């Protein structure tokens, strides 16, 4: 077991633990703080995957911008009484657990099958990250320069559409929250 | 001995299983919670899980397209959070509560 493996196990268990806490805690402000921790662990996982640029974007956009938005909106509300996280009932709780296990198994199984399919079609994939580090990830996958080249040539149209979307979304959000009665306006 | 070594040392499958776990947690949050803000957070969790598998495939197949796709997913996630929170503010203005059962009365 190399250092990278140990790092992966620590980071992944942290992200799953905090992700579960997001869903299980009843207070939304604690959920958002756990979500920050989960996002930061995911950024660490991106670092182990040799993608430092994506990790930086993850921290800036998610942990920085989106989560601050969540916390600020939570502070607008004064949620007096804390409601229970889940509806109660032993039988439905059992069904929820079984459903969760089945869903996770199906997704993991589908991913596993897809890996063997890709292995069959594509040539020579490093199956182990240590072996990959020995042969060396190709230096081009590392650089921001290569990513931006691709972004401004092959994906230029998608990039422009995304810019338009980012213009429309704040206007829509402001318009939605400025209407007097909201979605229930009386005409 | 060989098999345990292959199981412990981290490969593409490990990242995919982690992604599946996080996605399931997010999906359960969306399905089971009643608080609208927590539902939006669970959606962020699911998008993150998808990002992990995108980056894992991009690294192991030595292909940059996956990393570009992650940038797009993050932008969409931020936009979706903004609109969702605006709706939540609206719901709260009307009902003093952010429980999704009030969405039953949405109209227009």
mmCIF file of C-alpha atoms in Angstrom:
data_model
loop_
_atom_site.group_PDB
_atom_site.id
_atom_site.type_symbol
_atom_site.label_atom_id
_atom_site.label_comp_id
_atom_site.label_asym_id
_atom_site.label_seq_id
_atom_site.Cartn_x
_atom_site.Cartn_y
_atom_site.Cartn_z
ATOM 1 C CA UNK A 1 0.000 0.000 0.000
ATOM 2 C CA UNK A 2 1.524 3.296 -1.058
ATOM 3 C CA UNK A 3 1.012 6.732 0.519
ATOM 4 C CA UNK A 4 -1.461 7.660 -2.215
ATOM 5 C CA UNK A 5 -3.622 4.666 -1.315
ATOM 6 C CA UNK A 6 -3.694 5.624 2.366
ATOM 7 C CA UNK A 7 -4.540 9.212 1.428
ATOM 8 C CA UNK A 8 -7.357 7.978 -0.792
ATOM 9 C CA UNK A 9 -8.848 5.834 1.968
ATOM 10 C CA UNK A 10 -8.731 8.666 4.514
ATOM 11 C CA UNK A 11 -10.257 11.219 2.132
ATOM 12 C CA UNK A 12 -12.952 8.911 0.794
ATOM 13 C CA UNK A 13 -14.085 7.795 4.239
ATOM 14 C CA UNK A 14 -14.228 11.449 5.300
ATOM 15 C CA UNK A 15 -16.315 12.442 2.294
ATOM 16 C CA UNK A 16 -18.772 9.563 2.761
ATOM 17 C CA UNK A 17 -19.050 10.185 6.511
ATOM 18 C CA UNK A 18 -19.736 13.900 6.152
ATOM 19 C CA UNK A 19 -22.056 13.253 3.208
ATOM 20 C CA UNK A 20 -24.111 10.903 5.382
ATOM 21 C CA UNK A 21 -24.163 13.491 8.167
ATOM 22 C CA UNK A 22 -25.565 16.088 5.716
ATOM 23 C CA UNK A 23 -28.608 13.895 5.204
ATOM 24 C CA UNK A 24 -28.936 12.667 8.801
ATOM 25 C CA UNK A 25 -28.693 15.919 10.802
ATOM 26 C CA UNK A 26 -31.984 17.678 11.419
ATOM 27 C CA UNK A 27 -30.587 21.227 11.652
ATOM 28 C CA UNK A 28 -29.978 22.681 8.163
ATOM 29 C CA UNK A 29 -27.139 24.948 9.308
ATOM 30 C CA UNK A 30 -25.160 21.935 10.556
ATOM 31 C CA UNK A 31 -25.954 20.126 7.308
ATOM 32 C CA UNK A 32 -24.410 22.958 5.324
ATOM 33 C CA UNK A 33 -21.253 22.893 7.468
ATOM 34 C CA UNK A 34 -20.936 19.115 6.970
ATOM 35 C CA UNK A 35 -21.429 19.706 3.247
ATOM 36 C CA UNK A 36 -18.413 22.066 3.270
ATOM 37 C CA UNK A 37 -16.303 19.324 4.867
ATOM 38 C CA UNK A 38 -17.510 16.787 2.300
ATOM 39 C CA UNK A 39 -16.698 19.167 -0.580
ATOM 40 C CA UNK A 40 -13.195 19.750 0.776
ATOM 41 C CA UNK A 41 -12.558 15.990 0.989
ATOM 42 C CA UNK A 42 -13.750 15.626 -2.595
ATOM 43 C CA UNK A 43 -11.271 18.346 -3.580
ATOM 44 C CA UNK A 44 -8.548 16.252 -1.924
ATOM 45 C CA UNK A 45 -9.692 13.243 -3.937
ATOM 46 C CA UNK A 46 -9.305 15.317 -7.109
ATOM 47 C CA UNK A 47 -5.730 16.023 -5.998
ATOM 48 C CA UNK A 48 -5.025 12.284 -5.698
ATOM 49 C CA UNK A 49 -6.367 11.943 -9.252
ATOM 50 C CA UNK A 50 -3.703 14.356 -10.462
ATOM 51 C CA UNK A 51 -6.191 17.154 -11.246
ATOM 52 C CA UNK A 52 -5.061 20.180 -9.188
ATOM 53 C CA UNK A 53 -6.941 22.691 -11.349
ATOM 54 C CA UNK A 54 -10.271 20.935 -10.814
ATOM 55 C CA UNK A 55 -9.518 20.688 -7.090
ATOM 56 C CA UNK A 56 -8.931 24.441 -6.889
ATOM 57 C CA UNK A 57 -12.145 25.181 -8.781
ATOM 58 C CA UNK A 58 -13.984 22.809 -6.461
ATOM 59 C CA UNK A 59 -12.811 24.696 -3.373
ATOM 60 C CA UNK A 60 -13.424 28.159 -4.848
ATOM 61 C CA UNK A 61 -16.810 27.515 -6.454
ATOM 62 C CA UNK A 62 -18.400 25.001 -4.074
ATOM 63 C CA UNK A 63 -16.885 25.589 -0.667
ATOM 64 C CA UNK A 64 -16.476 29.291 -1.391
ATOM 65 C CA UNK A 65 -19.447 30.503 -3.397
ATOM 66 C CA UNK A 66 -22.306 28.003 -3.393
ATOM 67 C CA UNK A 67 -22.102 27.087 0.286
ATOM 68 C CA UNK A 68 -21.900 30.753 1.325
ATOM 69 C CA UNK A 69 -25.073 31.305 -0.706
ATOM 70 C CA UNK A 70 -26.753 28.438 1.153
ATOM 71 C CA UNK A 71 -25.717 29.732 4.568
ATOM 72 C CA UNK A 72 -26.821 33.294 3.780
ATOM 73 C CA UNK A 73 -30.253 32.121 2.621
ATOM 74 C CA UNK A 74 -30.547 30.015 5.787
ATOM 75 C CA UNK A 75 -29.887 33.121 7.853
ATOM 76 C CA UNK A 76 -32.785 34.880 6.095
ATOM 77 C CA UNK A 77 -35.147 32.257 7.479
ATOM 78 C CA UNK A 78 -35.830 32.035 11.164
ATOM 79 C CA UNK A 79 -36.709 28.391 11.492
ATOM 80 C CA UNK A 80 -38.133 28.375 15.002
ATOM 81 C CA UNK A 81 -38.945 24.762 15.538
ATOM 82 C CA UNK A 82 -36.612 22.021 14.481
ATOM 83 C CA UNK A 83 -38.549 19.329 12.712
ATOM 84 C CA UNK A 84 -37.440 15.702 12.714
ATOM 85 C CA UNK A 85 -35.118 14.738 9.879
ATOM 86 C CA UNK A 86 -37.227 11.796 8.771
ATOM 87 C CA UNK A 87 -40.805 10.678 9.124
ATOM 88 C CA UNK A 88 -40.970 7.941 11.738
ATOM 89 C CA UNK A 89 -42.040 4.321 11.436
ATOM 90 C CA UNK A 90 -40.069 1.108 11.884
ATOM 91 C CA UNK A 91 -41.349 -0.675 8.768
ATOM 92 C CA UNK A 92 -40.756 2.294 6.452
ATOM 93 C CA UNK A 93 -37.298 2.746 8.004
ATOM 94 C CA UNK A 94 -36.487 -0.864 7.131
ATOM 95 C CA UNK A 95 -37.732 -0.301 3.578
ATOM 96 C CA UNK A 96 -35.544 2.833 3.318
ATOM 97 C CA UNK A 97 -32.438 0.890 4.387
ATOM 98 C CA UNK A 98 -33.137 -1.936 1.928
ATOM 99 C CA UNK A 99 -33.796 0.537 -0.870
ATOM 100 C CA UNK A 100 -30.550 2.393 -0.121
ATOM 101 C CA UNK A 101 -28.526 -0.823 -0.207
ATOM 102 C CA UNK A 102 -30.122 -1.960 -3.467
ATOM 103 C CA UNK A 103 -29.596 1.430 -5.149
ATOM 104 C CA UNK A 104 -25.936 1.608 -4.108
ATOM 105 C CA UNK A 105 -25.333 -1.970 -5.265
ATOM 106 C CA UNK A 106 -26.935 -1.342 -8.639
ATOM 107 C CA UNK A 107 -24.916 1.823 -9.271
ATOM 108 C CA UNK A 108 -21.628 0.252 -8.165
ATOM 109 C CA UNK A 109 -22.342 -2.871 -10.242
ATOM 110 C CA UNK A 110 -23.125 -0.828 -13.332
ATOM 111 C CA UNK A 111 -19.905 1.156 -12.870
ATOM 112 C CA UNK A 112 -17.913 -2.058 -12.449
ATOM 113 C CA UNK A 113 -19.377 -3.538 -15.634
ATOM 114 C CA UNK A 114 -18.680 -0.333 -17.572
ATOM 115 C CA UNK A 115 -15.025 -0.491 -16.498
ATOM 116 C CA UNK A 116 -14.588 -3.974 -17.934
ATOM 117 C CA UNK A 117 -16.335 -2.848 -21.149
ATOM 118 C CA UNK A 118 -13.979 0.099 -21.529
ATOM 119 C CA UNK A 119 -10.995 -2.117 -20.760
ATOM 120 C CA UNK A 120 -12.100 -4.409 -23.589
ATOM 121 C CA UNK A 121 -12.392 -1.618 -26.150
ATOM 122 C CA UNK A 122 -9.558 0.709 -25.182
ATOM 123 C CA UNK A 123 -5.864 -0.070 -25.268
ATOM 124 C CA UNK A 124 -3.541 -0.363 -22.256
ATOM 125 C CA UNK A 125 -5.003 1.462 -19.262
ATOM 126 C CA UNK A 126 -2.975 1.810 -16.089
ATOM 127 C CA UNK A 127 -5.175 -0.066 -13.594
ATOM 128 C CA UNK A 128 -3.293 1.061 -10.552
ATOM 129 C CA UNK A 129 -2.457 4.614 -9.646
ATOM 130 C CA UNK A 130 1.020 3.701 -8.394
ATOM 131 C CA UNK A 131 1.792 1.948 -11.668
ATOM 132 C CA UNK A 132 0.420 4.962 -13.489
ATOM 133 C CA UNK A 133 2.685 7.260 -11.504
ATOM 134 C CA UNK A 134 5.644 5.066 -12.470
ATOM 135 C CA UNK A 135 4.869 5.173 -16.175
ATOM 136 C CA UNK A 136 3.899 8.786 -15.605
ATOM 137 C CA UNK A 137 0.561 10.399 -16.263
ATOM 138 C CA UNK A 138 1.087 12.178 -19.516
ATOM 139 C CA UNK A 139 2.231 15.742 -18.728
ATOM 140 C CA UNK A 140 -0.389 17.236 -21.029
ATOM 141 C CA UNK A 141 -3.271 16.048 -18.837
ATOM 142 C CA UNK A 142 -1.838 18.151 -16.067
ATOM 143 C CA UNK A 143 -1.687 21.532 -17.583
ATOM 144 C CA UNK A 144 -4.315 24.226 -17.442
ATOM 145 C CA UNK A 145 -3.056 25.303 -20.853
ATOM 146 C CA UNK A 146 -4.266 22.077 -22.458
ATOM 147 C CA UNK A 147 -7.650 22.307 -20.730
ATOM 148 C CA UNK A 148 -8.172 25.900 -21.864
ATOM 149 C CA UNK A 149 -7.106 25.065 -25.420
ATOM 150 C CA UNK A 150 -9.773 22.383 -25.546
ATOM 151 C CA UNK A 151 -12.324 24.699 -23.924
ATOM 152 C CA UNK A 152 -11.849 27.428 -26.523
ATOM 153 C CA UNK A 153 -11.747 25.169 -29.587
ATOM 154 C CA UNK A 154 -13.740 21.972 -29.331
ATOM 155 C CA UNK A 155 -16.153 23.156 -26.643
ATOM 156 C CA UNK A 156 -16.425 26.815 -27.690
ATOM 157 C CA UNK A 157 -20.158 26.677 -28.427
ATOM 158 C CA UNK A 158 -20.984 24.993 -25.123
ATOM 159 C CA UNK A 159 -18.833 27.564 -23.355
ATOM 160 C CA UNK A 160 -20.737 30.466 -24.935
ATOM 161 C CA UNK A 161 -24.101 28.887 -24.125
ATOM 162 C CA UNK A 162 -22.953 28.517 -20.549
ATOM 163 C CA UNK A 163 -22.070 32.214 -20.471
ATOM 164 C CA UNK A 164 -25.592 33.054 -21.650
ATOM 165 C CA UNK A 165 -27.038 30.772 -18.971
ATOM 166 C CA UNK A 166 -25.008 32.540 -16.308
ATOM 167 C CA UNK A 167 -26.461 35.847 -17.514
ATOM 168 C CA UNK A 168 -30.043 34.580 -17.466
ATOM 169 C CA UNK A 169 -29.912 32.813 -14.084
ATOM 170 C CA UNK A 170 -29.224 35.834 -11.822
ATOM 171 C CA UNK A 171 -31.885 37.853 -13.642
ATOM 172 C CA UNK A 172 -34.346 35.017 -13.140
ATOM 173 C CA UNK A 173 -33.419 34.600 -9.486
ATOM 174 C CA UNK A 174 -33.817 38.321 -8.775
ATOM 175 C CA UNK A 175 -37.122 38.439 -10.682
ATOM 176 C CA UNK A 176 -38.436 35.411 -8.778
ATOM 177 C CA UNK A 177 -37.648 36.801 -5.361
ATOM 178 C CA UNK A 178 -38.796 40.378 -6.113
ATOM 179 C CA UNK A 179 -42.379 39.605 -7.148
ATOM 180 C CA UNK A 180 -44.618 40.647 -4.260
ATOM 181 C CA UNK A 181 -46.583 37.454 -3.789
ATOM 182 C CA UNK A 182 -43.889 35.231 -5.227
ATOM 183 C CA UNK A 183 -45.285 32.320 -7.158
ATOM 184 C CA UNK A 184 -48.619 32.906 -5.437
ATOM 185 C CA UNK A 185 -49.126 36.505 -6.638
ATOM 186 C CA UNK A 186 -52.744 37.654 -6.645
ATOM 187 C CA UNK A 187 -53.597 39.335 -9.911
ATOM 188 C CA UNK B 1 -2.164 -12.760 -1.477
ATOM 189 C CA UNK B 2 -2.167 -11.392 -4.990
ATOM 190 C CA UNK B 3 -5.916 -10.802 -4.862
ATOM 191 C CA UNK B 4 -5.848 -8.873 -1.580
ATOM 192 C CA UNK B 5 -3.090 -6.664 -2.958
ATOM 193 C CA UNK B 6 -5.225 -5.888 -6.019
ATOM 194 C CA UNK B 7 -8.193 -5.164 -3.745
ATOM 195 C CA UNK B 8 -6.317 -2.790 -1.453
ATOM 196 C CA UNK B 9 -4.256 -0.789 -3.923
ATOM 197 C CA UNK B 10 -6.381 1.983 -5.358
ATOM 198 C CA UNK B 11 -7.565 1.787 -8.958
ATOM 199 C CA UNK B 12 -10.359 3.116 -11.129
ATOM 200 C CA UNK B 13 -12.921 0.813 -9.500
ATOM 201 C CA UNK B 14 -12.299 2.331 -6.089
ATOM 202 C CA UNK B 15 -13.136 5.783 -7.360
ATOM 203 C CA UNK B 16 -16.280 4.496 -9.062
ATOM 204 C CA UNK B 17 -17.505 2.770 -5.898
ATOM 205 C CA UNK B 18 -16.876 5.951 -3.894
ATOM 206 C CA UNK B 19 -18.855 7.881 -6.492
ATOM 207 C CA UNK B 20 -21.725 5.376 -6.262
ATOM 208 C CA UNK B 21 -21.799 5.678 -2.462
ATOM 209 C CA UNK B 22 -21.905 9.479 -2.514
ATOM 210 C CA UNK B 23 -24.559 9.466 -5.249
ATOM 211 C CA UNK B 24 -26.758 7.098 -3.246
ATOM 212 C CA UNK B 25 -26.459 9.251 -0.128
ATOM 213 C CA UNK B 26 -27.481 12.302 -2.165
ATOM 214 C CA UNK B 27 -30.402 10.504 -3.799
ATOM 215 C CA UNK B 28 -31.660 9.322 -0.413
ATOM 216 C CA UNK B 29 -31.433 12.870 0.884
ATOM 217 C CA UNK B 30 -33.564 14.095 -2.001
ATOM 218 C CA UNK B 31 -36.125 11.348 -1.534
ATOM 219 C CA UNK B 32 -36.424 11.268 2.253
ATOM 220 C CA UNK B 33 -35.879 14.776 3.603
ATOM 221 C CA UNK B 34 -38.673 17.324 3.882
ATOM 222 C CA UNK B 35 -36.610 20.503 4.262
ATOM 223 C CA UNK B 36 -36.147 22.164 0.881
ATOM 224 C CA UNK B 37 -32.686 23.593 1.638
ATOM 225 C CA UNK B 38 -31.373 20.155 2.621
ATOM 226 C CA UNK B 39 -32.814 18.732 -0.612
ATOM 227 C CA UNK B 40 -30.831 21.316 -2.605
ATOM 228 C CA UNK B 41 -27.703 20.365 -0.656
ATOM 229 C CA UNK B 42 -28.273 16.687 -1.452
ATOM 230 C CA UNK B 43 -28.491 17.573 -5.139
ATOM 231 C CA UNK B 44 -25.069 19.246 -4.818
ATOM 232 C CA UNK B 45 -23.784 16.025 -3.241
ATOM 233 C CA UNK B 46 -25.054 13.968 -6.187
ATOM 234 C CA UNK B 47 -23.434 16.336 -8.712
ATOM 235 C CA UNK B 48 -20.166 15.992 -6.802
ATOM 236 C CA UNK B 49 -20.342 12.212 -7.013
ATOM 237 C CA UNK B 50 -20.748 12.462 -10.773
ATOM 238 C CA UNK B 51 -17.749 14.819 -10.917
ATOM 239 C CA UNK B 52 -15.591 12.241 -9.134
ATOM 240 C CA UNK B 53 -16.335 9.593 -11.737
ATOM 241 C CA UNK B 54 -15.763 12.115 -14.566
ATOM 242 C CA UNK B 55 -12.311 13.025 -13.250
ATOM 243 C CA UNK B 56 -11.430 9.385 -12.498
ATOM 244 C CA UNK B 57 -12.235 8.317 -16.064
ATOM 245 C CA UNK B 58 -10.429 11.372 -17.463
ATOM 246 C CA UNK B 59 -7.276 10.500 -15.535
ATOM 247 C CA UNK B 60 -7.274 6.766 -16.190
ATOM 248 C CA UNK B 61 -8.150 7.029 -19.885
ATOM 249 C CA UNK B 62 -5.746 9.956 -20.323
ATOM 250 C CA UNK B 63 -8.431 12.099 -21.917
ATOM 251 C CA UNK B 64 -9.129 15.747 -21.065
ATOM 252 C CA UNK B 65 -12.801 15.832 -22.116
ATOM 253 C CA UNK B 66 -13.943 14.596 -18.706
ATOM 254 C CA UNK B 67 -12.258 17.473 -16.926
ATOM 255 C CA UNK B 68 -13.947 20.012 -19.236
ATOM 256 C CA UNK B 69 -17.272 18.335 -18.481
ATOM 257 C CA UNK B 70 -16.623 18.821 -14.763
ATOM 258 C CA UNK B 71 -16.303 22.575 -15.311
ATOM 259 C CA UNK B 72 -19.685 22.583 -17.057
ATOM 260 C CA UNK B 73 -21.313 20.526 -14.304
ATOM 261 C CA UNK B 74 -20.020 22.928 -11.641
ATOM 262 C CA UNK B 75 -21.440 25.940 -13.508
ATOM 263 C CA UNK B 76 -24.832 24.281 -13.870
ATOM 264 C CA UNK B 77 -24.774 23.358 -10.182
ATOM 265 C CA UNK B 78 -24.140 26.953 -9.133
ATOM 266 C CA UNK B 79 -26.956 28.210 -11.397
ATOM 267 C CA UNK B 80 -29.348 25.571 -10.103
ATOM 268 C CA UNK B 81 -28.550 26.455 -6.493
ATOM 269 C CA UNK B 82 -29.256 30.138 -7.166
ATOM 270 C CA UNK B 83 -32.671 29.482 -8.741
ATOM 271 C CA UNK B 84 -33.597 26.857 -6.157
ATOM 272 C CA UNK B 85 -32.763 29.176 -3.289
ATOM 273 C CA UNK B 86 -34.805 31.978 -4.872
ATOM 274 C CA UNK B 87 -37.774 29.598 -4.954
ATOM 275 C CA UNK B 88 -37.110 28.651 -1.324
ATOM 276 C CA UNK B 89 -37.161 32.333 -0.324
ATOM 277 C CA UNK B 90 -40.522 32.648 -2.066
ATOM 278 C CA UNK B 91 -41.952 29.631 -0.289
ATOM 279 C CA UNK B 92 -40.722 30.974 3.043
ATOM 280 C CA UNK B 93 -42.300 34.393 2.399
ATOM 281 C CA UNK B 94 -45.672 32.777 1.870
ATOM 282 C CA UNK B 95 -45.771 30.040 4.485
ATOM 283 C CA UNK B 96 -43.092 30.905 7.099
ATOM 284 C CA UNK B 97 -41.705 27.390 6.576
ATOM 285 C CA UNK B 98 -39.459 25.632 4.040
ATOM 286 C CA UNK B 99 -41.180 22.266 3.982
ATOM 287 C CA UNK B 100 -41.684 20.735 0.541
ATOM 288 C CA UNK B 101 -45.268 19.770 1.270
ATOM 289 C CA UNK B 102 -46.134 23.417 0.499
ATOM 290 C CA UNK B 103 -45.049 22.832 -3.079
ATOM 291 C CA UNK B 104 -48.342 21.023 -3.553
ATOM 292 C CA UNK B 105 -50.022 24.427 -3.698
ATOM 293 C CA UNK B 106 -47.745 25.900 -6.376
ATOM 294 C CA UNK B 107 -49.505 27.390 -9.352
ATOM 295 C CA UNK B 108 -48.944 29.834 -12.186
#
